[in-house]
Amino acid sequence: MFKIFIFISILLAQLSHAKILEINLSAKYDTSSYIDYTLAKELNETVPYKEKRIWTKDKASFNISEHTNDAYWARIKIKNISNFSQTYYLKAENQFTYKIDYYLISNKKVLKHIEDGVISKNTNRAFNSNHMIFPLPIDAHKEIEVYFKIRNYNKININFTLVSKDYLLDYYQTYNILEGIFFGGMLLMLLYNLFLYFLLRVRAYLYYVGYVFSLSIYFIGIFGFSQRYFESSTYIFYISSGAFLVFLTLFVQSILNLKEKLPPVYKILNLFIVYFIGTTLTNIYLLEIQSFSSAQLLFNIYFSLVPIFVLIIIGSTYYLAYFKKDSIAKFYSIIWSIIALGGLFLPLQYLNIITTNIPIDYIFQFLILLEVLFFSFILAYKINLVEREKKEQEQLLVQQNKL
């Protein structure tokens, strides 16, 4: 009797998860509530559309350390209830999926199989897109199944949006304009401050240029441009993910003169520099040998320590601003408080603690552009203050000599 109860419970669970996404003529569909998951038995297994497996609505059952190196399956059932044959596209924002296999199934036959991801990039993406895009042709009143075999950090969700061709064309037109504004602004700030460094020979400008350059490379990777234009140089992105934090730390130490004003904080930030360099190099090695369990542990530790790093910097600026009356620190305390508030949402979204309609990456991207612009203006303001102090001292010496 008990076995029958268990069997019926499992059967009902499977039926409840077999929710079908019905499409008509809309331009966009959210698939998150229609996706089921199951753990892959082995890395090279074929699509299990003929097998009876237990599918669940989330990955909690295999988001544990023993399954970190395993692949998992995601399944979506879609039915075209319109009177027209249509071609849609499944678009994924996450650019750092290690490997993903896309299978389009109809009448128990594989109609399409596409490989994509960091180690198997699809060179024939629709629209030459930065994002992973998978075509989905479907006849009128037909039902199809989509299977994704995904190997990645299992705790990071990969969200798929089902969109029409017209939607994608409009989307990428706006996307390319916004990305052009962002990278154009970053390039302008980089060249302008590089010129000022050669003109003034102030080391803070060099750190600032390194920060802007490595941050630009990081965003080139995070938004898919690196895989599109620099397919064989993925490691450059991984280096930039640690390099921009190193240059940011050096810039903060220099612009706030922490070595003299706050020596303990200066030493702590030096330890963070060593940590960022060590973590970056270790992460590159772990991904190269495909040790996802170790990389996942490193990832979790990293996102636990970064908020501490941010709080140390912000706390230092507030201390210098309001206890030491440092006008430069006052500007930075305000700016970094705003940036940190947006930045704290990044790990929360990556770890699936929060979800938003607009990816946090895009919001954070333009907050960073504002930060870079403010950094440049404040750096120029500090140089003017230094020059003014020098002139005042020179005038004072002249007056003393006259006496």
Tab-separated table of C-alpha atoms in Angstrom:
chain	number	residue	atom	x	y	z
A	1	MET	CA	0.000	0.000	0.000
A	2	PHE	CA	2.807	2.358	0.934
A	3	LYS	CA	4.629	1.630	-2.351
A	4	ILE	CA	1.459	2.412	-4.302
A	5	PHE	CA	1.143	5.717	-2.432
A	6	ILE	CA	4.748	6.626	-3.264
A	7	PHE	CA	4.242	5.695	-6.927
A	8	ILE	CA	1.078	7.797	-7.204
A	9	SER	CA	2.790	10.730	-5.472
A	10	ILE	CA	5.704	10.605	-7.913
A	11	LEU	CA	3.337	10.282	-10.862
A	12	LEU	CA	1.297	13.286	-9.704
A	13	ALA	CA	4.489	15.269	-9.174
A	14	GLN	CA	5.636	14.491	-12.683
A	15	LEU	CA	2.256	15.437	-14.133
A	16	SER	CA	2.193	18.682	-12.174
A	17	HIS	CA	5.616	19.616	-13.568
A	18	ALA	CA	4.621	18.860	-17.166
A	19	LYS	CA	3.316	22.396	-17.702
A	20	ILE	CA	3.118	23.397	-21.356
A	21	LEU	CA	3.960	26.882	-22.618
A	22	GLU	CA	1.286	27.826	-25.126
A	23	ILE	CA	2.334	30.406	-27.695
A	24	ASN	CA	0.151	32.405	-30.021
A	25	LEU	CA	1.415	35.549	-31.770
A	26	SER	CA	3.058	37.389	-28.879
A	27	ALA	CA	6.616	38.645	-29.321
A	28	LYS	CA	8.020	37.503	-25.966
A	29	TYR	CA	7.389	34.718	-23.436
A	30	ASP	CA	8.980	34.093	-20.056
A	31	THR	CA	9.861	30.395	-19.736
A	32	SER	CA	10.938	30.295	-16.071
A	33	SER	CA	7.692	28.779	-14.763
A	34	TYR	CA	7.671	26.144	-17.526
A	35	ILE	CA	11.164	24.702	-17.016
A	36	ASP	CA	11.729	21.327	-15.324
A	37	TYR	CA	15.091	19.962	-14.195
A	38	THR	CA	16.722	16.596	-13.696
A	39	LEU	CA	20.294	15.536	-13.018
A	40	ALA	CA	22.298	14.043	-15.880
A	41	LYS	CA	23.460	10.493	-15.195
A	42	GLU	CA	26.765	11.141	-16.948
A	43	LEU	CA	28.409	14.025	-18.790
A	44	ASN	CA	28.114	12.462	-22.255
A	45	GLU	CA	24.605	11.034	-22.027
A	46	THR	CA	22.182	11.681	-24.886
A	47	VAL	CA	18.902	13.531	-24.532
A	48	PRO	CA	16.567	11.506	-22.236
A	49	TYR	CA	13.284	12.213	-24.043
A	50	LYS	CA	12.471	8.477	-24.174
A	51	GLU	CA	13.236	7.822	-20.502
A	52	LYS	CA	10.939	8.153	-17.523
A	53	ARG	CA	12.650	10.387	-15.007
A	54	ILE	CA	11.606	12.508	-12.091
A	55	TRP	CA	11.674	16.153	-13.129
A	56	THR	CA	11.546	18.977	-10.586
A	57	LYS	CA	10.805	22.703	-10.767
A	58	ASP	CA	14.152	23.697	-9.266
A	59	LYS	CA	17.694	22.390	-8.909
A	60	ALA	CA	17.786	22.344	-5.117
A	61	SER	CA	18.081	18.565	-4.980
A	62	PHE	CA	21.367	18.566	-6.901
A	63	ASN	CA	22.775	21.968	-5.877
A	64	ILE	CA	25.069	20.213	-3.447
A	65	SER	CA	28.815	19.758	-3.516
A	66	GLU	CA	28.762	16.131	-4.700
A	67	HIS	CA	26.966	17.180	-7.905
A	68	THR	CA	28.972	20.325	-8.680
A	69	ASN	CA	30.948	18.626	-11.463
A	70	ASP	CA	27.827	17.011	-12.951
A	71	ALA	CA	25.692	18.244	-15.817
A	72	TYR	CA	21.943	18.688	-15.528
A	73	TRP	CA	18.989	18.769	-17.909
A	74	ALA	CA	16.436	21.554	-18.347
A	75	ARG	CA	13.231	20.806	-20.256
A	76	ILE	CA	10.546	23.061	-21.742
A	77	LYS	CA	7.359	21.886	-23.442
A	78	ILE	CA	5.921	24.327	-25.986
A	79	LYS	CA	2.718	24.260	-28.029
A	80	ASN	CA	1.817	26.570	-30.909
A	81	ILE	CA	-1.911	27.275	-30.568
A	82	SER	CA	-2.006	29.689	-33.498
A	83	ASN	CA	-2.947	28.915	-37.095
A	84	PHE	CA	0.498	29.853	-38.390
A	85	SER	CA	3.889	28.182	-38.469
A	86	GLN	CA	6.378	30.345	-36.593
A	87	THR	CA	10.056	30.593	-35.775
A	88	TYR	CA	10.948	31.750	-32.295
A	89	TYR	CA	14.303	31.974	-30.535
A	90	LEU	CA	15.331	30.970	-27.024
A	91	LYS	CA	17.708	33.640	-25.718
A	92	ALA	CA	19.928	33.264	-22.652
A	93	GLU	CA	21.673	36.204	-20.944
A	94	ASN	CA	24.271	34.196	-19.034
A	95	GLN	CA	27.480	34.274	-21.084
A	96	PHE	CA	29.626	32.063	-18.868
A	97	THR	CA	27.880	28.756	-19.237
A	98	TYR	CA	30.713	26.294	-19.561
A	99	LYS	CA	28.906	24.020	-22.018
A	100	ILE	CA	25.313	23.724	-23.169
A	101	ASP	CA	23.664	21.295	-25.595
A	102	TYR	CA	20.364	22.297	-27.161
A	103	TYR	CA	17.989	19.631	-28.469
A	104	LEU	CA	14.719	20.323	-30.281
A	105	ILE	CA	12.432	17.273	-30.097
A	106	SER	CA	9.223	16.572	-32.045
A	107	ASN	CA	7.397	13.254	-32.322
A	108	LYS	CA	10.220	11.558	-30.384
A	109	LYS	CA	12.794	12.658	-32.969
A	110	VAL	CA	15.707	15.080	-32.592
A	111	LEU	CA	15.120	17.870	-35.122
A	112	LYS	CA	18.002	20.090	-34.096
A	113	HIS	CA	21.107	19.844	-31.929
A	114	ILE	CA	23.335	22.863	-31.203
A	115	GLU	CA	26.358	23.102	-28.903
A	116	ASP	CA	27.333	26.385	-27.286
A	117	GLY	CA	29.148	27.763	-24.263
A	118	VAL	CA	32.642	28.821	-23.287
A	119	ILE	CA	34.382	25.669	-24.528
A	120	SER	CA	32.128	24.950	-27.533
A	121	LYS	CA	30.948	28.316	-28.848
A	122	ASN	CA	28.406	28.164	-31.658
A	123	THR	CA	30.045	30.082	-34.521
A	124	ASN	CA	26.735	30.266	-36.401
A	125	ARG	CA	24.593	32.035	-33.820
A	126	ALA	CA	21.492	33.690	-35.220
A	127	PHE	CA	21.960	37.428	-35.887
A	128	ASN	CA	25.670	37.020	-35.039
A	129	SER	CA	24.500	37.552	-31.467
A	130	ASN	CA	26.584	38.088	-28.327
A	131	HIS	CA	24.075	35.985	-26.425
A	132	MET	CA	23.362	32.302	-26.698
A	133	ILE	CA	20.403	32.026	-29.085
A	134	PHE	CA	18.690	28.840	-30.177
A	135	PRO	CA	16.183	28.812	-33.087
A	136	LEU	CA	12.848	27.167	-32.451
A	137	PRO	CA	10.684	26.601	-35.562
A	138	ILE	CA	7.230	25.241	-34.747
A	139	ASP	CA	4.268	24.382	-36.998
A	140	ALA	CA	0.692	25.460	-36.354
A	141	HIS	CA	-1.068	23.482	-33.597
A	142	LYS	CA	2.043	21.406	-32.967
A	143	GLU	CA	3.763	20.582	-29.681
A	144	ILE	CA	7.522	20.300	-29.282
A	145	GLU	CA	9.991	19.693	-26.456
A	146	VAL	CA	13.231	21.533	-25.808
A	147	TYR	CA	16.032	19.932	-23.803
A	148	PHE	CA	19.147	21.703	-22.559
A	149	LYS	CA	22.062	19.766	-21.118
A	150	ILE	CA	23.983	22.293	-19.038
A	151	ARG	CA	27.343	22.077	-17.350
A	152	ASN	CA	28.117	25.079	-15.229
A	153	TYR	CA	28.141	26.356	-11.673
A	154	ASN	CA	24.876	24.631	-10.791
A	155	LYS	CA	23.806	27.350	-8.370
A	156	ILE	CA	23.598	29.944	-11.142
A	157	ASN	CA	20.310	29.831	-13.013
A	158	ILE	CA	20.336	30.223	-16.780
A	159	ASN	CA	17.131	31.975	-17.719
A	160	PHE	CA	15.711	31.530	-21.210
A	161	THR	CA	13.347	33.955	-22.914
A	162	LEU	CA	11.309	32.866	-25.937
A	163	VAL	CA	11.184	35.740	-28.435
A	164	SER	CA	10.208	36.409	-32.029
A	165	LYS	CA	12.531	37.552	-34.817
A	166	ASP	CA	11.031	41.067	-34.853
A	167	TYR	CA	11.527	41.339	-31.103
A	168	LEU	CA	15.197	40.342	-31.422
A	169	LEU	CA	15.841	42.861	-34.197
A	170	ASP	CA	14.383	45.687	-32.089
A	171	TYR	CA	16.176	44.415	-28.984
A	172	TYR	CA	19.615	44.324	-30.606
A	173	GLN	CA	19.153	47.722	-32.186
A	174	THR	CA	18.637	49.243	-28.730
A	175	TYR	CA	21.232	46.965	-27.130
A	176	ASN	CA	23.984	47.968	-29.568
A	177	ILE	CA	23.253	51.682	-29.075
A	178	LEU	CA	23.433	51.380	-25.273
A	179	GLU	CA	26.591	49.270	-25.373
A	180	GLY	CA	28.129	51.740	-27.810
A	181	ILE	CA	27.432	54.575	-25.359
A	182	PHE	CA	28.950	52.613	-22.489
A	183	PHE	CA	32.137	51.444	-24.205
A	184	GLY	CA	32.539	54.773	-25.990
A	185	GLY	CA	32.387	56.564	-22.634
A	186	MET	CA	34.883	54.142	-21.101
A	187	LEU	CA	37.298	54.544	-24.028
A	188	LEU	CA	37.030	58.335	-23.853
A	189	MET	CA	37.818	58.358	-20.132
A	190	LEU	CA	40.704	55.929	-20.627
A	191	LEU	CA	42.377	57.999	-23.371
A	192	TYR	CA	41.760	61.320	-21.605
A	193	ASN	CA	43.286	60.159	-18.330
A	194	LEU	CA	46.140	58.361	-20.066
A	195	PHE	CA	47.000	61.691	-21.693
A	196	LEU	CA	46.854	63.400	-18.287
A	197	TYR	CA	49.168	60.765	-16.817
A	198	PHE	CA	51.841	61.418	-19.437
A	199	LEU	CA	51.329	65.148	-18.966
A	200	LEU	CA	51.364	65.265	-15.143
A	201	ARG	CA	53.114	61.990	-14.231
A	202	VAL	CA	50.748	61.462	-11.282
A	203	ARG	CA	50.633	57.743	-10.409
A	204	ALA	CA	46.927	57.815	-9.464
A	205	TYR	CA	46.112	58.490	-13.134
A	206	LEU	CA	47.969	55.315	-14.149
A	207	TYR	CA	45.998	53.232	-11.647
A	208	TYR	CA	42.816	54.869	-12.891
A	209	VAL	CA	43.662	53.973	-16.513
A	210	GLY	CA	44.393	50.378	-15.475
A	211	TYR	CA	41.072	50.240	-13.639
A	212	VAL	CA	39.073	51.562	-16.611
A	213	PHE	CA	40.870	49.296	-19.093
A	214	SER	CA	40.493	46.073	-17.079
A	215	LEU	CA	36.894	46.944	-16.188
A	216	SER	CA	36.116	47.463	-19.889
A	217	ILE	CA	37.634	44.061	-20.704
A	218	TYR	CA	35.525	42.542	-17.911
A	219	PHE	CA	32.316	43.956	-19.391
A	220	ILE	CA	33.382	42.901	-22.885
A	221	GLY	CA	33.414	39.374	-21.475
A	222	ILE	CA	30.305	39.571	-19.342
A	223	PHE	CA	28.173	40.790	-22.252
A	224	GLY	CA	29.428	38.240	-24.734
A	225	PHE	CA	31.732	40.367	-26.911
A	226	SER	CA	34.812	38.372	-25.914
A	227	GLN	CA	33.287	35.125	-27.149
A	228	ARG	CA	32.158	36.857	-30.322
A	229	TYR	CA	35.404	38.606	-31.255
A	230	PHE	CA	38.088	36.980	-29.067
A	231	GLU	CA	36.982	33.359	-28.946
A	232	SER	CA	40.465	31.972	-28.309
A	233	SER	CA	41.324	34.551	-25.608
A	234	THR	CA	38.750	33.751	-22.931
A	235	TYR	CA	41.471	33.749	-20.273
A	236	ILE	CA	41.863	37.529	-20.770
A	237	PHE	CA	38.376	37.974	-19.341
A	238	TYR	CA	39.193	35.862	-16.289
A	239	ILE	CA	42.342	37.932	-15.689
A	240	SER	CA	40.372	41.182	-16.024
A	241	SER	CA	37.843	40.029	-13.405
A	242	GLY	CA	40.592	40.234	-10.794
A	243	ALA	CA	42.693	42.981	-12.409
A	244	PHE	CA	40.043	45.692	-12.139
A	245	LEU	CA	39.771	45.078	-8.381
A	246	VAL	CA	43.557	45.233	-8.027
A	247	PHE	CA	43.750	48.565	-9.901
A	248	LEU	CA	40.753	49.900	-7.967
A	249	THR	CA	42.530	49.095	-4.698
A	250	LEU	CA	45.751	50.762	-5.842
A	251	PHE	CA	43.786	53.797	-6.995
A	252	VAL	CA	41.998	54.099	-3.639
A	253	GLN	CA	45.254	53.763	-1.724
A	254	SER	CA	46.852	56.458	-3.859
A	255	ILE	CA	44.043	59.009	-4.155
A	256	LEU	CA	43.185	58.870	-0.435
A	257	ASN	CA	46.828	58.636	0.628
A	258	LEU	CA	45.970	55.717	2.918
A	259	LYS	CA	49.602	54.795	3.536
A	260	GLU	CA	49.990	57.947	5.632
A	261	LYS	CA	46.438	58.646	6.788
A	262	LEU	CA	45.261	55.084	7.610
A	263	PRO	CA	48.244	52.668	7.667
A	264	PRO	CA	46.257	49.673	9.070
A	265	VAL	CA	43.680	49.971	6.280
A	266	TYR	CA	46.488	50.342	3.730
A	267	LYS	CA	48.001	47.029	4.898
A	268	ILE	CA	44.626	45.251	4.861
A	269	LEU	CA	44.013	46.394	1.278
A	270	ASN	CA	47.447	45.070	0.322
A	271	LEU	CA	46.311	41.664	1.565
A	272	PHE	CA	43.203	41.978	-0.621
A	273	ILE	CA	45.428	42.710	-3.627
A	274	VAL	CA	47.323	39.467	-2.995
A	275	TYR	CA	43.984	37.652	-2.523
A	276	PHE	CA	42.510	38.991	-5.795
A	277	ILE	CA	45.595	37.977	-7.770
A	278	GLY	CA	45.764	34.527	-6.161
A	279	THR	CA	42.039	33.854	-6.582
A	280	THR	CA	42.064	34.917	-10.236
A	281	LEU	CA	44.981	32.667	-11.165
A	282	THR	CA	43.572	29.750	-9.168
A	283	ASN	CA	40.158	30.134	-10.802
A	284	ILE	CA	41.697	30.068	-14.286
A	285	TYR	CA	43.532	26.847	-13.419
A	286	LEU	CA	40.444	25.181	-11.893
A	287	LEU	CA	38.298	25.965	-14.926
A	288	GLU	CA	41.047	24.737	-17.219
A	289	ILE	CA	41.098	21.333	-15.483
A	290	GLN	CA	37.275	21.416	-15.161
A	291	SER	CA	37.303	21.139	-11.366
A	292	PHE	CA	33.914	22.760	-10.889
A	293	SER	CA	33.518	21.718	-7.259
A	294	SER	CA	36.670	23.626	-6.281
A	295	ALA	CA	35.759	26.547	-8.548
A	296	GLN	CA	32.312	26.710	-6.929
A	297	LEU	CA	33.890	26.843	-3.463
A	298	LEU	CA	36.271	29.577	-4.621
A	299	PHE	CA	33.322	31.445	-6.150
A	300	ASN	CA	31.351	31.353	-2.884
A	301	ILE	CA	34.317	32.523	-0.804
A	302	TYR	CA	35.014	35.299	-3.294
A	303	PHE	CA	31.480	36.701	-3.120
A	304	SER	CA	31.596	36.469	0.664
A	305	LEU	CA	34.795	38.527	0.925
A	306	VAL	CA	34.045	41.179	-1.715
A	307	PRO	CA	31.322	42.847	0.450
A	308	ILE	CA	33.890	43.056	3.285
A	309	PHE	CA	36.347	44.681	0.875
A	310	VAL	CA	33.688	47.197	-0.208
A	311	LEU	CA	32.723	48.006	3.391
A	312	ILE	CA	36.382	48.631	4.309
A	313	ILE	CA	36.767	51.106	1.436
A	314	ILE	CA	33.486	52.898	2.109
A	315	GLY	CA	34.137	52.953	5.856
A	316	SER	CA	37.577	54.467	5.251
A	317	THR	CA	36.192	57.198	3.003
A	318	TYR	CA	33.498	58.117	5.544
A	319	TYR	CA	36.074	58.219	8.337
A	320	LEU	CA	38.401	60.475	6.354
A	321	ALA	CA	35.517	62.627	5.112
A	322	TYR	CA	33.749	63.340	8.391
A	323	PHE	CA	36.423	62.811	11.056
A	324	LYS	CA	39.492	64.064	9.178
A	325	LYS	CA	37.565	66.618	7.076
A	326	ASP	CA	38.968	65.287	3.806
A	327	SER	CA	36.942	66.890	0.984
A	328	ILE	CA	38.111	64.325	-1.612
A	329	ALA	CA	37.044	61.423	0.601
A	330	LYS	CA	33.618	63.046	1.030
A	331	PHE	CA	32.983	62.858	-2.721
A	332	TYR	CA	34.089	59.233	-2.883
A	333	SER	CA	32.022	58.195	0.133
A	334	ILE	CA	28.833	59.317	-1.594
A	335	ILE	CA	29.666	57.785	-4.974
A	336	TRP	CA	30.846	54.447	-3.609
A	337	SER	CA	27.801	54.149	-1.358
A	338	ILE	CA	25.570	54.361	-4.439
A	339	ILE	CA	27.730	51.954	-6.481
A	340	ALA	CA	28.018	49.497	-3.586
A	341	LEU	CA	24.249	49.446	-3.129
A	342	GLY	CA	23.847	48.390	-6.760
A	343	GLY	CA	26.854	46.081	-6.638
A	344	LEU	CA	25.551	44.129	-3.658
A	345	PHE	CA	22.674	42.911	-5.815
A	346	LEU	CA	25.086	41.187	-8.230
A	347	PRO	CA	26.051	38.232	-5.996
A	348	LEU	CA	22.459	38.012	-4.747
A	349	GLN	CA	21.250	37.559	-8.321
A	350	TYR	CA	24.110	35.212	-9.290
A	351	LEU	CA	23.253	32.995	-6.318
A	352	ASN	CA	19.520	33.143	-7.183
A	353	ILE	CA	18.593	34.863	-3.909
A	354	ILE	CA	16.799	37.643	-5.807
A	355	THR	CA	15.382	37.944	-9.327
A	356	THR	CA	14.716	41.082	-11.386
A	357	ASN	CA	13.045	41.848	-14.710
A	358	ILE	CA	16.091	43.858	-15.845
A	359	PRO	CA	19.358	41.942	-15.380
A	360	ILE	CA	21.393	43.532	-12.589
A	361	ASP	CA	24.458	43.393	-14.874
A	362	TYR	CA	22.997	46.116	-17.110
A	363	ILE	CA	22.047	48.396	-14.218
A	364	PHE	CA	25.447	47.915	-12.609
A	365	GLN	CA	27.143	48.566	-15.954
A	366	PHE	CA	25.833	52.131	-16.195
A	367	LEU	CA	26.412	52.773	-12.512
A	368	ILE	CA	30.047	51.892	-13.223
A	369	LEU	CA	30.139	54.336	-16.158
A	370	LEU	CA	28.871	57.092	-13.849
A	371	GLU	CA	31.483	56.075	-11.284
A	372	VAL	CA	34.262	56.273	-13.881
A	373	LEU	CA	33.095	59.742	-14.960
A	374	PHE	CA	32.967	60.974	-11.355
A	375	PHE	CA	36.362	59.419	-10.624
A	376	SER	CA	37.870	61.400	-13.479
A	377	PHE	CA	36.338	64.685	-12.339
A	378	ILE	CA	37.304	64.153	-8.699
A	379	LEU	CA	40.837	63.171	-9.676
A	380	ALA	CA	41.127	66.376	-11.674
A	381	TYR	CA	39.713	68.291	-8.696
A	382	LYS	CA	42.369	66.808	-6.408
A	383	ILE	CA	45.167	67.718	-8.828
A	384	ASN	CA	43.837	71.283	-8.876
A	385	LEU	CA	43.841	71.335	-5.066
A	386	VAL	CA	47.437	70.100	-4.991
A	387	GLU	CA	48.479	72.712	-7.539
A	388	ARG	CA	46.671	75.411	-5.565
A	389	GLU	CA	48.409	74.362	-2.341
A	390	LYS	CA	51.780	74.460	-4.125
A	391	LYS	CA	51.125	77.984	-5.386
A	392	GLU	CA	50.026	79.119	-1.924
A	393	GLN	CA	53.205	77.673	-0.422
A	394	GLU	CA	55.327	79.339	-3.111
A	395	GLN	CA	53.643	82.692	-2.468
A	396	LEU	CA	54.161	82.247	1.267
A	397	LEU	CA	57.874	81.569	0.704
A	398	VAL	CA	58.159	84.640	-1.513
A	399	GLN	CA	56.567	86.808	1.169
A	400	GLN	CA	58.826	85.347	3.848
A	401	ASN	CA	61.901	86.052	1.704
A	402	LYS	CA	60.812	89.659	1.225
A	403	LEU	CA	60.636	90.051	5.005
